[in-house]
């Protein structure tokens, strides 16, 4: 369904996040993310001088290398553009993610390791956008193993529940989709609204 035409307007800001998953020849996967913020107006910056409309205010990269269990085995980040002279001092922060598993609770663990003054809010936002791409990349890696292997990419939570059930309308407990994909799943009373 097409959107209605907008009222006449002026661009103030645009954030673009691109995330991609790759299979390396050694069997590991690389999840790469790129975040770019641009303004629709010229702005003065104490460090960079005049940042003209359309020039990135933030231009940042992250690469996570993960294994088949979705454990981060290497992580790097870089900043091609940032608003403050001190921002690049923290671009190494992604390295603190080595050893984390991209599973339930990943975002909370990431914030504990590189949130607040231990990191950069933009790098953090980028990594959070990259986590689902890692799961999709693993599913792509398993594509020749069949549909069940792809669906099994989503590891059960510690309480035995499935992380996709309850995550959206189509995966609501008892839905036709859940019944077809996970016929053995029986919603508990707490799952049923």
PDB file of C-alpha atoms in Angstrom:
ATOM      1  CA  UNK A   1       0.000   0.000   0.000  1.00  0.00           C
ATOM      2  CA  UNK A   2       1.564   3.320  -0.997  1.00  0.00           C
ATOM      3  CA  UNK A   3       2.086   6.013   1.588  1.00  0.00           C
ATOM      4  CA  UNK A   4       0.234   9.276   1.281  1.00  0.00           C
ATOM      5  CA  UNK A   5       2.271  12.146  -0.197  1.00  0.00           C
ATOM      6  CA  UNK A   6       4.050  14.193   2.489  1.00  0.00           C
ATOM      7  CA  UNK A   7       3.327  17.794   3.300  1.00  0.00           C
ATOM      8  CA  UNK A   8       6.028  20.123   1.929  1.00  0.00           C
ATOM      9  CA  UNK A   9       9.010  19.622   4.191  1.00  0.00           C
ATOM     10  CA  UNK A  10      12.740  20.164   4.685  1.00  0.00           C
ATOM     11  CA  UNK A  11      15.232  17.389   5.483  1.00  0.00           C
ATOM     12  CA  UNK A  12      16.801  17.933   8.892  1.00  0.00           C
ATOM     13  CA  UNK A  13      18.609  14.648   9.455  1.00  0.00           C
ATOM     14  CA  UNK A  14      19.034  11.210   7.899  1.00  0.00           C
ATOM     15  CA  UNK A  15      20.521   8.117   9.511  1.00  0.00           C
ATOM     16  CA  UNK A  16      21.449   5.252   7.247  1.00  0.00           C
ATOM     17  CA  UNK A  17      22.446   1.896   8.655  1.00  0.00           C
ATOM     18  CA  UNK A  18      23.563  -0.874   6.332  1.00  0.00           C
ATOM     19  CA  UNK A  19      24.398  -4.289   7.738  1.00  0.00           C
ATOM     20  CA  UNK A  20      25.681  -7.248   5.756  1.00  0.00           C
ATOM     21  CA  UNK A  21      26.615 -10.823   6.606  1.00  0.00           C
ATOM     22  CA  UNK A  22      29.407 -12.694   4.830  1.00  0.00           C
ATOM     23  CA  UNK A  23      30.677 -16.260   4.907  1.00  0.00           C
ATOM     24  CA  UNK A  24      34.471 -16.345   4.986  1.00  0.00           C
ATOM     25  CA  UNK A  25      36.488 -19.046   3.270  1.00  0.00           C
ATOM     26  CA  UNK A  26      37.590 -20.329   6.706  1.00  0.00           C
ATOM     27  CA  UNK A  27      33.961 -20.984   7.722  1.00  0.00           C
ATOM     28  CA  UNK A  28      33.633 -18.012  10.058  1.00  0.00           C
ATOM     29  CA  UNK A  29      31.133 -15.259   9.318  1.00  0.00           C
ATOM     30  CA  UNK A  30      31.703 -11.524   9.225  1.00  0.00           C
ATOM     31  CA  UNK A  31      28.908  -9.161  10.042  1.00  0.00           C
ATOM     32  CA  UNK A  32      29.714  -5.682   8.834  1.00  0.00           C
ATOM     33  CA  UNK A  33      27.795  -2.540   9.675  1.00  0.00           C
ATOM     34  CA  UNK A  34      28.027   1.040   8.442  1.00  0.00           C
ATOM     35  CA  UNK A  35      26.241   3.984  10.064  1.00  0.00           C
ATOM     36  CA  UNK A  36      26.071   7.406   8.413  1.00  0.00           C
ATOM     37  CA  UNK A  37      24.289  10.466   9.806  1.00  0.00           C
ATOM     38  CA  UNK A  38      23.899  13.527   7.584  1.00  0.00           C
ATOM     39  CA  UNK A  39      22.173  16.816   8.224  1.00  0.00           C
ATOM     40  CA  UNK A  40      20.002  18.663   5.764  1.00  0.00           C
ATOM     41  CA  UNK A  41      21.648  21.966   6.680  1.00  0.00           C
ATOM     42  CA  UNK A  42      25.138  23.413   7.160  1.00  0.00           C
ATOM     43  CA  UNK A  43      26.413  23.300  10.727  1.00  0.00           C
ATOM     44  CA  UNK A  44      29.410  24.738  12.473  1.00  0.00           C
ATOM     45  CA  UNK A  45      31.596  22.276  14.363  1.00  0.00           C
ATOM     46  CA  UNK A  46      34.350  23.352  16.777  1.00  0.00           C
ATOM     47  CA  UNK A  47      36.632  20.556  15.609  1.00  0.00           C
ATOM     48  CA  UNK A  48      35.797  20.142  11.919  1.00  0.00           C
ATOM     49  CA  UNK A  49      34.798  23.690  11.059  1.00  0.00           C
ATOM     50  CA  UNK A  50      31.811  24.028   8.727  1.00  0.00           C
ATOM     51  CA  UNK A  51      30.140  20.688   8.032  1.00  0.00           C
ATOM     52  CA  UNK A  52      28.084  21.301   4.915  1.00  0.00           C
ATOM     53  CA  UNK A  53      24.655  19.876   4.249  1.00  0.00           C
ATOM     54  CA  UNK A  54      24.899  16.227   3.204  1.00  0.00           C
ATOM     55  CA  UNK A  55      28.401  15.742   4.632  1.00  0.00           C
ATOM     56  CA  UNK A  56      28.430  12.949   7.230  1.00  0.00           C
ATOM     57  CA  UNK A  57      28.302  14.114  10.837  1.00  0.00           C
ATOM     58  CA  UNK A  58      28.873  10.461  11.795  1.00  0.00           C
ATOM     59  CA  UNK A  59      30.413   7.846   9.512  1.00  0.00           C
ATOM     60  CA  UNK A  60      31.238   4.693  11.433  1.00  0.00           C
ATOM     61  CA  UNK A  61      31.993   1.048  10.716  1.00  0.00           C
ATOM     62  CA  UNK A  62      31.894  -2.145  12.770  1.00  0.00           C
ATOM     63  CA  UNK A  63      32.947  -5.649  11.793  1.00  0.00           C
ATOM     64  CA  UNK A  64      32.093  -8.628  14.000  1.00  0.00           C
ATOM     65  CA  UNK A  65      33.596 -12.015  13.217  1.00  0.00           C
ATOM     66  CA  UNK A  66      31.439 -14.827  14.582  1.00  0.00           C
ATOM     67  CA  UNK A  67      31.605 -18.605  14.607  1.00  0.00           C
ATOM     68  CA  UNK A  68      28.821 -21.147  13.976  1.00  0.00           C
ATOM     69  CA  UNK A  69      27.606 -20.790  17.575  1.00  0.00           C
ATOM     70  CA  UNK A  70      27.274 -17.015  17.012  1.00  0.00           C
ATOM     71  CA  UNK A  71      30.084 -16.262  19.437  1.00  0.00           C
ATOM     72  CA  UNK A  72      32.056 -13.120  18.639  1.00  0.00           C
ATOM     73  CA  UNK A  73      35.671 -14.160  17.964  1.00  0.00           C
ATOM     74  CA  UNK A  74      36.910 -10.766  16.727  1.00  0.00           C
ATOM     75  CA  UNK A  75      35.477  -7.246  16.588  1.00  0.00           C
ATOM     76  CA  UNK A  76      36.723  -3.966  15.178  1.00  0.00           C
ATOM     77  CA  UNK A  77      35.273  -0.522  14.675  1.00  0.00           C
ATOM     78  CA  UNK A  78      36.396   2.668  12.983  1.00  0.00           C
ATOM     79  CA  UNK A  79      35.242   6.243  12.558  1.00  0.00           C
ATOM     80  CA  UNK A  80      35.615   8.055   9.258  1.00  0.00           C
ATOM     81  CA  UNK A  81      33.696  11.074  10.594  1.00  0.00           C
ATOM     82  CA  UNK A  82      32.674  12.094  14.092  1.00  0.00           C
ATOM     83  CA  UNK A  83      31.524  15.330  15.723  1.00  0.00           C
ATOM     84  CA  UNK A  84      34.225  15.605  18.410  1.00  0.00           C
ATOM     85  CA  UNK A  85      37.996  15.326  18.414  1.00  0.00           C
ATOM     86  CA  UNK A  86      37.793  12.787  21.269  1.00  0.00           C
ATOM     87  CA  UNK A  87      35.353  10.393  19.557  1.00  0.00           C
ATOM     88  CA  UNK A  88      38.056   8.330  17.772  1.00  0.00           C
ATOM     89  CA  UNK A  89      39.665   7.593  21.156  1.00  0.00           C
ATOM     90  CA  UNK A  90      36.926   5.022  21.773  1.00  0.00           C
ATOM     91  CA  UNK A  91      36.773   3.381  18.340  1.00  0.00           C
ATOM     92  CA  UNK A  92      38.563   0.320  19.765  1.00  0.00           C
ATOM     93  CA  UNK A  93      35.591  -0.396  22.072  1.00  0.00           C
ATOM     94  CA  UNK A  94      34.113  -3.084  19.814  1.00  0.00           C
ATOM     95  CA  UNK A  95      37.020  -5.342  20.756  1.00  0.00           C
ATOM     96  CA  UNK A  96      35.435  -5.702  24.202  1.00  0.00           C
ATOM     97  CA  UNK A  97      32.714  -7.847  22.642  1.00  0.00           C
ATOM     98  CA  UNK A  98      34.978 -10.830  21.940  1.00  0.00           C
ATOM     99  CA  UNK A  99      33.558 -13.882  23.681  1.00  0.00           C
ATOM    100  CA  UNK A 100      29.923 -12.715  23.728  1.00  0.00           C
ATOM    101  CA  UNK A 101      27.255 -14.894  22.190  1.00  0.00           C
ATOM    102  CA  UNK A 102      24.734 -13.254  19.888  1.00  0.00           C
ATOM    103  CA  UNK A 103      21.754 -14.845  21.571  1.00  0.00           C
ATOM    104  CA  UNK A 104      19.077 -13.840  24.021  1.00  0.00           C
ATOM    105  CA  UNK A 105      20.432 -11.034  26.201  1.00  0.00           C
ATOM    106  CA  UNK A 106      23.093  -9.911  23.706  1.00  0.00           C
ATOM    107  CA  UNK A 107      22.040  -6.249  23.698  1.00  0.00           C
ATOM    108  CA  UNK A 108      22.126  -6.104  27.487  1.00  0.00           C
ATOM    109  CA  UNK A 109      25.616  -7.640  27.538  1.00  0.00           C
ATOM    110  CA  UNK A 110      26.812  -5.232  24.835  1.00  0.00           C
ATOM    111  CA  UNK A 111      25.560  -2.254  26.848  1.00  0.00           C
ATOM    112  CA  UNK A 112      27.334  -3.586  29.953  1.00  0.00           C
ATOM    113  CA  UNK A 113      30.641  -3.817  28.061  1.00  0.00           C
ATOM    114  CA  UNK A 114      30.578  -0.739  25.808  1.00  0.00           C
ATOM    115  CA  UNK A 115      27.664   1.377  26.975  1.00  0.00           C
ATOM    116  CA  UNK A 116      27.938   4.797  28.574  1.00  0.00           C
ATOM    117  CA  UNK A 117      31.415   6.259  28.813  1.00  0.00           C
ATOM    118  CA  UNK A 118      33.006   2.922  27.813  1.00  0.00           C
ATOM    119  CA  UNK A 119      31.872   3.390  24.230  1.00  0.00           C
ATOM    120  CA  UNK A 120      29.990   5.410  21.651  1.00  0.00           C
ATOM    121  CA  UNK A 121      26.202   5.596  21.331  1.00  0.00           C
ATOM    122  CA  UNK A 122      26.462   5.407  17.542  1.00  0.00           C
ATOM    123  CA  UNK A 123      28.709   2.327  17.549  1.00  0.00           C
ATOM    124  CA  UNK A 124      26.307   0.787  20.083  1.00  0.00           C
ATOM    125  CA  UNK A 125      23.277   1.502  17.866  1.00  0.00           C
ATOM    126  CA  UNK A 126      25.089  -0.026  14.918  1.00  0.00           C
ATOM    127  CA  UNK A 127      26.024  -3.210  16.800  1.00  0.00           C
ATOM    128  CA  UNK A 128      22.448  -3.622  18.005  1.00  0.00           C
ATOM    129  CA  UNK A 129      21.275  -3.419  14.377  1.00  0.00           C
ATOM    130  CA  UNK A 130      23.874  -6.011  13.372  1.00  0.00           C
ATOM    131  CA  UNK A 131      22.791  -8.756  15.805  1.00  0.00           C
ATOM    132  CA  UNK A 132      19.771  -9.976  13.792  1.00  0.00           C
ATOM    133  CA  UNK A 133      21.909  -9.970  10.645  1.00  0.00           C
ATOM    134  CA  UNK A 134      24.286 -12.418  12.329  1.00  0.00           C
ATOM    135  CA  UNK A 135      21.375 -14.784  12.939  1.00  0.00           C
ATOM    136  CA  UNK A 136      20.194 -14.418   9.336  1.00  0.00           C
ATOM    137  CA  UNK A 137      23.755 -14.988   8.092  1.00  0.00           C
ATOM    138  CA  UNK A 138      23.970 -18.215  10.095  1.00  0.00           C
ATOM    139  CA  UNK A 139      20.656 -19.298   8.592  1.00  0.00           C
ATOM    140  CA  UNK A 140      22.093 -18.528   5.156  1.00  0.00           C
ATOM    141  CA  UNK A 141      25.199 -20.550   5.965  1.00  0.00           C
ATOM    142  CA  UNK A 142      22.924 -23.478   6.861  1.00  0.00           C
ATOM    143  CA  UNK A 143      20.734 -23.079   3.768  1.00  0.00           C
ATOM    144  CA  UNK A 144      21.874 -26.367   2.243  1.00  0.00           C
ATOM    145  CA  UNK A 145      20.992 -28.249   5.428  1.00  0.00           C
ATOM    146  CA  UNK A 146      17.246 -27.684   4.904  1.00  0.00           C
ATOM    147  CA  UNK A 147      14.496 -25.562   6.372  1.00  0.00           C
ATOM    148  CA  UNK A 148      14.620 -27.070   9.862  1.00  0.00           C
ATOM    149  CA  UNK A 149      18.326 -26.217  10.212  1.00  0.00           C
ATOM    150  CA  UNK A 150      17.559 -22.628   9.266  1.00  0.00           C
ATOM    151  CA  UNK A 151      14.756 -22.356  11.824  1.00  0.00           C
ATOM    152  CA  UNK A 152      16.919 -24.082  14.434  1.00  0.00           C
ATOM    153  CA  UNK A 153      19.433 -21.239  14.057  1.00  0.00           C
ATOM    154  CA  UNK A 154      17.369 -19.483  16.702  1.00  0.00           C
ATOM    155  CA  UNK A 155      18.590 -21.159  19.867  1.00  0.00           C
ATOM    156  CA  UNK A 156      16.072 -21.845  22.656  1.00  0.00           C
ATOM    157  CA  UNK A 157      16.240 -19.582  25.681  1.00  0.00           C
ATOM    158  CA  UNK A 158      17.502 -20.865  29.016  1.00  0.00           C
ATOM    159  CA  UNK A 159      13.883 -21.457  30.117  1.00  0.00           C
ATOM    160  CA  UNK A 160      13.294 -23.666  27.042  1.00  0.00           C
ATOM    161  CA  UNK A 161      11.065 -21.173  25.256  1.00  0.00           C
ATOM    162  CA  UNK A 162      11.651 -20.351  21.605  1.00  0.00           C
ATOM    163  CA  UNK A 163      13.008 -16.816  21.011  1.00  0.00           C
ATOM    164  CA  UNK A 164      10.825 -16.185  17.984  1.00  0.00           C
ATOM    165  CA  UNK A 165       7.528 -17.161  19.597  1.00  0.00           C
ATOM    166  CA  UNK A 166       5.896 -13.985  20.834  1.00  0.00           C
ATOM    167  CA  UNK A 167       8.309 -11.734  18.931  1.00  0.00           C
ATOM    168  CA  UNK A 168       5.748 -10.486  16.381  1.00  0.00           C
ATOM    169  CA  UNK A 169       2.152 -10.933  15.214  1.00  0.00           C
ATOM    170  CA  UNK A 170       2.878 -13.884  12.930  1.00  0.00           C
ATOM    171  CA  UNK A 171       4.842 -15.679  15.656  1.00  0.00           C
ATOM    172  CA  UNK A 172       2.262 -15.110  18.402  1.00  0.00           C
ATOM    173  CA  UNK A 173       1.566 -18.203  20.517  1.00  0.00           C
ATOM    174  CA  UNK A 174      -1.033 -20.410  18.862  1.00  0.00           C
ATOM    175  CA  UNK A 175      -0.878 -18.617  15.495  1.00  0.00           C
ATOM    176  CA  UNK A 176      -1.145 -20.620  12.269  1.00  0.00           C
ATOM    177  CA  UNK A 177       2.521 -19.827  11.540  1.00  0.00           C
ATOM    178  CA  UNK A 178       3.706 -21.139  14.915  1.00  0.00           C
ATOM    179  CA  UNK A 179       1.505 -24.221  14.559  1.00  0.00           C
ATOM    180  CA  UNK A 180       3.026 -24.973  11.148  1.00  0.00           C
ATOM    181  CA  UNK A 181       6.681 -24.236  11.983  1.00  0.00           C
ATOM    182  CA  UNK A 182       6.760 -25.639  15.510  1.00  0.00           C
ATOM    183  CA  UNK A 183       3.927 -28.199  15.721  1.00  0.00           C
ATOM    184  CA  UNK A 184       5.237 -29.559  19.041  1.00  0.00           C
ATOM    185  CA  UNK A 185       4.990 -26.172  20.721  1.00  0.00           C
ATOM    186  CA  UNK A 186       2.038 -25.950  23.084  1.00  0.00           C
ATOM    187  CA  UNK A 187       1.328 -22.477  24.424  1.00  0.00           C
ATOM    188  CA  UNK A 188       1.152 -22.257  28.206  1.00  0.00           C
ATOM    189  CA  UNK A 189      -1.559 -20.259  29.932  1.00  0.00           C
ATOM    190  CA  UNK A 190       0.883 -17.341  30.294  1.00  0.00           C
ATOM    191  CA  UNK A 191       1.374 -17.322  26.492  1.00  0.00           C
ATOM    192  CA  UNK A 192      -2.324 -17.049  25.659  1.00  0.00           C
ATOM    193  CA  UNK A 193      -3.853 -13.601  25.839  1.00  0.00           C
TER     194      UNK A 193
END
